[in-house]
C-alpha cells in the first residue's frame, strides 16, 4: 500500500518536473511565479515563509525581477508579502495570472493519486 502510494507520488513529481522544464522556457516569469505561489499555497495552510532570493533561484530569474512581480501582485491585491512571509489573498486572480501548467499539474495529480483536483 505505502509502496504504491510512493510510486504514484514519484510519477506525479516526474510529470510536474517535466512540465516545469518546458514552462521555464515558454512562459513569463510573472506567470511562473503565480504558478509557484499557488502550488506552495496548496501545500501550506495560511501563510508560508519564502525569500525573494529563493523564489528567484527556483524560477531562474534575477531577484529584482521577483521584487517587481511580487510588488505588482501585492498592489493588485493577490498576495500579501512582508519580510519573507507570503500569503495568497486572491486565489482566483492569481490563478488567472498563472500559466496553464498549474491547471495541468493539478489535473495530473488528481488523475494519478485518485483525488479531486
XYZ file of N, CA, C and O in Angstrom:
468
model
N 0.829 -1.200 0.000
C 0.000 0.000 0.000
C 0.869 1.256 0.000
O 0.698 2.111 -0.842
N 1.794 1.353 0.969
C 2.670 2.515 1.030
C 3.556 2.591 -0.200
O 3.783 3.670 -0.759
N 4.041 1.437 -0.649
C 4.893 1.398 -1.840
C 4.171 1.935 -3.070
O 4.747 2.679 -3.875
N 2.912 1.554 -3.237
C 2.112 2.040 -4.368
C 1.904 3.548 -4.288
O 1.981 4.250 -5.293
N 1.639 4.038 -3.098
C 1.451 5.475 -2.907
C 2.727 6.246 -3.248
O 2.678 7.284 -3.912
N 3.859 5.714 -2.826
C 5.143 6.364 -3.123
C 5.403 6.362 -4.624
O 5.841 7.375 -5.194
N 5.119 5.255 -5.297
C 5.302 5.180 -6.754
C 4.423 6.203 -7.466
O 4.861 6.871 -8.407
N 3.184 6.327 -7.026
C 2.275 7.303 -7.628
C 2.797 8.723 -7.424
O 2.785 9.540 -8.351
N 3.250 9.015 -6.220
C 3.748 10.356 -5.924
C 4.988 10.660 -6.759
O 5.138 11.775 -7.286
N 5.876 9.706 -6.923
C 7.065 9.910 -7.751
C 6.666 10.165 -9.193
O 7.232 11.042 -9.865
N 5.680 9.444 -9.695
C 5.192 9.660 -11.055
C 4.624 11.068 -11.219
O 4.895 11.752 -12.220
N 3.863 11.516 -10.227
C 3.325 12.884 -10.264
C 4.464 13.894 -10.306
O 4.464 14.823 -11.113
N 5.465 13.724 -9.449
C 6.606 14.653 -9.409
C 7.374 14.656 -10.721
O 7.834 15.702 -11.174
N 7.533 13.496 -11.351
C 8.221 13.437 -12.649
C 7.450 14.206 -13.712
O 8.038 14.942 -14.506
N 6.137 14.033 -13.723
C 5.299 14.791 -14.663
C 5.439 16.297 -14.407
O 5.604 17.088 -15.342
N 5.362 16.696 -13.146
C 5.456 18.115 -12.809
C 6.823 18.682 -13.151
O 6.921 19.806 -13.649
N 7.881 17.932 -12.922
C 9.222 18.407 -13.235
C 9.413 18.566 -14.738
O 10.019 19.536 -15.193
N 8.895 17.632 -15.515
C 8.984 17.752 -16.973
C 8.227 18.980 -17.454
O 8.715 19.742 -18.306
N 7.057 19.207 -16.902
C 6.266 20.377 -17.293
C 6.971 21.664 -16.886
O 6.987 22.642 -17.612
N 7.600 21.655 -15.708
C 8.310 22.846 -15.245
C 9.455 23.205 -16.183
O 9.711 24.375 -16.446
N 10.142 22.209 -16.705
C 11.241 22.452 -17.637
C 10.736 23.165 -18.884
O 11.358 24.125 -19.358
N 9.620 22.724 -19.415
C 9.023 23.375 -20.581
C 8.528 24.767 -20.201
O 8.744 25.743 -20.926
N 7.900 24.863 -19.046
C 7.355 26.137 -18.551
C 8.456 27.196 -18.441
O 8.260 28.350 -18.786
N 9.614 26.766 -17.971
C 10.744 27.675 -17.784
C 11.146 28.353 -19.088
O 11.554 29.515 -19.095
N 10.984 27.653 -20.199
C 11.399 28.185 -21.495
C 10.313 28.957 -22.239
O 10.630 29.763 -23.101
N 9.052 28.704 -21.931
C 7.984 29.275 -22.746
C 7.056 30.260 -22.039
O 6.304 30.962 -22.698
N 7.069 30.297 -20.718
C 6.144 31.187 -20.016
C 6.898 32.318 -19.322
O 8.064 32.184 -18.970
N 6.187 33.412 -19.111
C 6.805 34.583 -18.494
C 7.116 34.323 -17.022
O 6.526 33.440 -16.395
N 8.018 35.127 -16.496
C 8.383 34.999 -15.078
C 7.170 35.257 -14.188
O 7.000 34.603 -13.157
N 6.308 36.191 -14.580
C 5.122 36.503 -13.770
C 4.171 35.313 -13.706
O 3.660 34.976 -12.630
N 3.934 34.660 -14.829
C 3.019 33.508 -14.811
C 3.644 32.330 -14.080
O 2.949 31.582 -13.391
N 4.959 32.162 -14.190
C 5.638 31.092 -13.454
C 5.614 31.360 -11.955
O 5.433 30.436 -11.160
N 5.789 32.634 -11.550
C 5.724 32.963 -10.126
C 4.316 32.724 -9.586
O 4.149 32.163 -8.504
N 3.305 33.109 -10.346
C 1.921 32.871 -9.913
C 1.683 31.374 -9.738
O 1.106 30.938 -8.730
N 2.165 30.573 -10.665
C 2.024 29.116 -10.572
C 2.730 28.593 -9.323
O 2.166 27.800 -8.573
N 3.950 29.037 -9.101
C 4.721 28.552 -7.959
C 4.067 28.955 -6.639
O 4.003 28.157 -5.705
N 3.555 30.177 -6.564
C 2.878 30.628 -5.347
C 1.621 29.804 -5.075
O 1.339 29.447 -3.932
N 0.876 29.502 -6.122
C -0.327 28.684 -5.952
C 0.033 27.274 -5.484
O -0.604 26.733 -4.583
N 1.064 26.692 -6.079
C 1.480 25.347 -5.687
C 1.969 25.336 -4.238
O 1.676 24.408 -3.484
N 2.685 26.362 -3.848
C 3.162 26.454 -2.465
C 1.991 26.651 -1.512
O 1.952 26.061 -0.432
N 1.047 27.469 -1.912
C -0.139 27.723 -1.097
C -0.970 26.452 -0.934
O -1.567 26.225 0.119
N -1.002 25.609 -1.966
C -1.732 24.339 -1.888
C -1.180 23.453 -0.784
O -1.896 22.655 -0.203
N 0.106 23.586 -0.523
C 0.772 22.703 0.428
C 0.887 23.292 1.828
O 1.334 22.618 2.740
N 0.528 24.551 1.990
C 0.650 25.230 3.284
C -0.689 25.835 3.672
O -1.368 26.408 2.853
N -1.026 25.724 4.914
C -2.238 26.362 5.412
C -1.891 27.789 5.828
O -0.991 28.000 6.631
N -2.568 28.752 5.259
C -2.306 30.149 5.615
C -1.067 30.683 4.931
O -0.860 30.475 3.748
N -0.221 31.330 5.696
C 0.971 31.939 5.123
C 2.143 30.962 5.157
O 2.101 29.938 5.828
N 3.169 31.290 4.384
C 4.383 30.490 4.382
C 5.579 31.416 4.226
O 5.470 32.525 3.730
N 6.725 30.941 4.692
C 7.938 31.746 4.665
C 8.718 31.443 3.388
O 8.993 30.279 3.087
N 9.069 32.480 2.649
C 9.867 32.330 1.436
C 10.574 33.653 1.155
O 10.006 34.717 1.361
N 11.817 33.578 0.738
C 12.569 34.794 0.415
C 12.525 35.056 -1.080
O 12.320 34.139 -1.885
N 12.748 36.298 -1.448
C 12.809 36.652 -2.858
C 13.989 35.961 -3.537
O 13.883 35.549 -4.692
N 15.078 35.816 -2.822
C 16.246 35.137 -3.368
C 15.919 33.682 -3.713
O 16.304 33.181 -4.767
N 15.184 33.013 -2.832
C 14.810 31.628 -3.082
C 13.873 31.529 -4.283
O 14.045 30.653 -5.140
N 12.878 32.422 -4.357
C 11.959 32.402 -5.499
C 12.709 32.645 -6.800
O 12.435 32.005 -7.814
N 13.673 33.572 -6.780
C 14.475 33.846 -7.971
C 15.266 32.611 -8.381
O 15.344 32.277 -9.571
N 15.832 31.935 -7.428
C 16.599 30.720 -7.702
C 15.703 29.634 -8.298
O 16.052 29.002 -9.298
N 14.546 29.427 -7.711
C 13.612 28.398 -8.192
C 13.135 28.698 -9.608
O 13.015 27.809 -10.442
N 12.870 29.970 -9.900
C 12.304 30.342 -11.198
C 13.350 30.694 -12.245
O 13.020 30.942 -13.402
N 14.613 30.753 -11.843
C 15.672 31.028 -12.803
C 15.698 32.459 -13.305
O 15.986 32.691 -14.477
N 15.377 33.403 -12.425
C 15.402 34.826 -12.786
C 16.194 35.595 -11.740
O 16.544 35.054 -10.692
N 16.453 36.864 -12.024
C 17.145 37.707 -11.050
C 16.180 38.086 -9.923
O 14.972 38.166 -10.110
N 16.750 38.352 -8.750
C 15.934 38.704 -7.590
C 15.115 39.962 -7.832
O 13.966 40.071 -7.393
N 15.677 40.919 -8.556
C 14.956 42.167 -8.815
C 13.684 41.904 -9.631
O 12.674 42.593 -9.458
N 13.713 40.876 -10.481
C 12.507 40.514 -11.238
C 11.413 40.032 -10.295
O 10.240 40.392 -10.446
N 11.799 39.238 -9.308
C 10.837 38.758 -8.320
C 10.275 39.925 -7.528
O 9.069 40.003 -7.272
N 11.149 40.859 -7.144
C 10.714 42.044 -6.403
C 9.647 42.796 -7.191
O 8.596 43.165 -6.640
N 9.890 43.027 -8.473
C 8.946 43.775 -9.316
C 7.629 43.035 -9.489
O 6.546 43.620 -9.361
N 7.707 41.740 -9.756
C 6.485 40.956 -9.970
C 5.682 40.840 -8.679
O 4.458 41.042 -8.674
N 6.350 40.544 -7.568
C 5.652 40.413 -6.281
C 5.011 41.738 -5.880
O 3.913 41.759 -5.319
N 5.683 42.848 -6.183
C 5.102 44.168 -5.889
C 3.823 44.382 -6.685
O 2.834 44.883 -6.155
N 3.837 44.002 -7.961
C 2.627 44.123 -8.789
C 1.513 43.239 -8.241
O 0.349 43.678 -8.146
N 1.856 42.005 -7.896
C 0.845 41.089 -7.343
C 0.271 41.646 -6.041
O -0.926 41.562 -5.796
N 1.125 42.230 -5.223
C 0.669 42.787 -3.954
C -0.200 44.016 -4.198
O -1.257 44.170 -3.565
N 0.203 44.881 -5.107
C -0.594 46.072 -5.431
C -1.958 45.702 -6.005
O -2.933 46.434 -5.815
N -2.011 44.577 -6.715
C -3.275 44.115 -7.291
C -4.124 43.328 -6.289
O -5.190 42.833 -6.630
N -3.624 43.172 -5.064
C -4.379 42.504 -4.005
C -4.377 40.987 -4.084
O -5.196 40.334 -3.446
N -3.452 40.405 -4.865
C -3.411 38.948 -4.994
C -2.647 38.287 -3.854
O -2.971 37.168 -3.461
N -1.614 38.975 -3.347
C -0.787 38.414 -2.281
C -0.503 39.485 -1.235
O -0.648 40.681 -1.508
N -0.111 39.032 -0.069
C 0.450 39.909 0.956
C 1.845 39.371 1.228
O 2.011 38.169 1.470
N 2.836 40.253 1.149
C 4.217 39.804 1.300
C 4.993 40.823 2.104
O 5.031 41.994 1.746
N 5.581 40.363 3.213
C 6.378 41.259 4.035
C 7.422 40.448 4.780
O 7.072 39.491 5.486
N 8.671 40.824 4.615
C 9.796 40.190 5.320
C 9.772 38.675 5.251
O 9.914 37.988 6.262
N 9.548 38.159 4.064
C 9.609 36.727 3.861
C 8.338 35.955 4.144
O 8.276 34.760 3.902
N 7.314 36.600 4.673
C 6.040 35.926 4.932
C 5.089 36.189 3.767
O 4.751 37.337 3.483
N 4.668 35.129 3.123
C 3.817 35.210 1.940
C 2.449 34.646 2.253
O 2.330 33.592 2.891
N 1.407 35.352 1.792
C 0.043 34.857 1.947
C -0.720 35.169 0.657
O -0.661 36.283 0.153
N -1.400 34.172 0.145
C -2.238 34.348 -1.037
C -3.568 34.910 -0.569
O -4.258 34.305 0.248
N -3.924 36.091 -1.087
C -5.165 36.754 -0.691
C -6.296 36.521 -1.681
O -7.446 36.364 -1.294
N -5.976 36.559 -2.973
C -6.989 36.415 -4.008
C -6.570 35.285 -4.938
O -5.891 35.492 -5.932
N -6.974 34.087 -4.575
C -6.561 32.893 -5.310
C -7.050 32.907 -6.762
O -6.318 32.537 -7.671
N -8.273 33.328 -6.984
C -8.838 33.332 -8.337
C -8.034 34.260 -9.257
O -7.737 33.896 -10.399
N -7.694 35.433 -8.762
C -6.907 36.369 -9.579
C -5.524 35.804 -9.856
O -4.993 35.946 -10.971
N -4.931 35.155 -8.876
C -3.607 34.562 -9.064
C -3.680 33.406 -10.061
O -2.780 33.239 -10.886
N -4.748 32.631 -10.004
C -4.921 31.547 -10.977
C -5.051 32.101 -12.389
O -4.572 31.489 -13.343
N -5.692 33.255 -12.532
C -5.799 33.882 -13.853
C -4.442 34.342 -14.374
O -4.223 34.384 -15.583
N -3.534 34.713 -13.488
C -2.195 35.147 -13.875
C -1.241 33.980 -14.121
O -0.240 34.118 -14.796
N -1.547 32.826 -13.537
C -0.677 31.654 -13.676
C -0.779 31.079 -15.089
O -1.800 31.216 -15.757
N 0.285 30.429 -15.494
C 0.270 29.772 -16.799
C -0.610 28.519 -16.734
O -1.011 28.079 -15.659
N -0.876 27.948 -17.879
C -1.740 26.772 -17.955
C -1.134 25.550 -17.272
O -1.837 24.578 -17.002
N 0.137 25.601 -16.958
C 0.811 24.473 -16.310
C 0.234 24.181 -14.930
O 0.224 23.028 -14.493
N -0.260 25.196 -14.240
C -0.816 24.972 -12.904
C -2.043 24.062 -12.974
O -2.139 23.078 -12.241
N -2.952 24.367 -13.871
C -4.152 23.536 -14.012
C -3.778 22.130 -14.480
O -4.353 21.139 -14.007
N -2.803 22.029 -15.366
C -2.369 20.716 -15.851
C -1.740 19.901 -14.720
O -1.975 18.695 -14.619
N -0.942 20.550 -13.878
C -0.334 19.855 -12.737
C -1.399 19.329 -11.773
O -1.308 18.201 -11.293
N -2.391 20.135 -11.507
C -3.469 19.709 -10.606
C -4.244 18.538 -11.199
O -4.624 17.606 -10.501
N -4.462 18.591 -12.515
C -5.192 17.527 -13.191
C -4.407 16.210 -13.149
O -4.975 15.155 -12.868
N -3.110 16.267 -13.390
C -2.277 15.062 -13.339
C -2.272 14.491 -11.922
O -2.394 13.284 -11.728
N -2.119 15.371 -10.929
C -2.126 14.911 -9.528
C -3.436 14.188 -9.221
O -3.442 13.102 -8.648
N -4.535 14.796 -9.621
C -5.846 14.220 -9.342
C -6.012 12.881 -10.043
O -6.505 11.915 -9.449
N -5.593 12.789 -11.296
C -5.754 11.565 -12.063
C -4.908 10.420 -11.497
O -5.382 9.312 -11.323
N -3.659 10.694 -11.182
C -2.758 9.643 -10.712
C -3.037 9.263 -9.260
O -3.072 8.087 -8.898
N -3.245 10.271 -8.424
C -3.435 9.994 -6.991
C -4.883 9.618 -6.664
O -5.160 9.152 -5.564
N -5.807 9.881 -7.593
C -7.194 9.499 -7.382
C -7.931 10.404 -6.412
O -8.798 9.954 -5.694
N -7.561 11.700 -6.409
C -8.234 12.662 -5.540
C -8.828 13.769 -6.384
O -8.401 13.987 -7.514
N -9.793 14.509 -5.852
C -10.365 15.636 -6.596
C -9.325 16.740 -6.779
O -8.471 16.950 -5.928
N -9.400 17.414 -7.910
C -8.436 18.494 -8.235
C -8.643 19.715 -7.425
O -9.594 20.006 -6.851
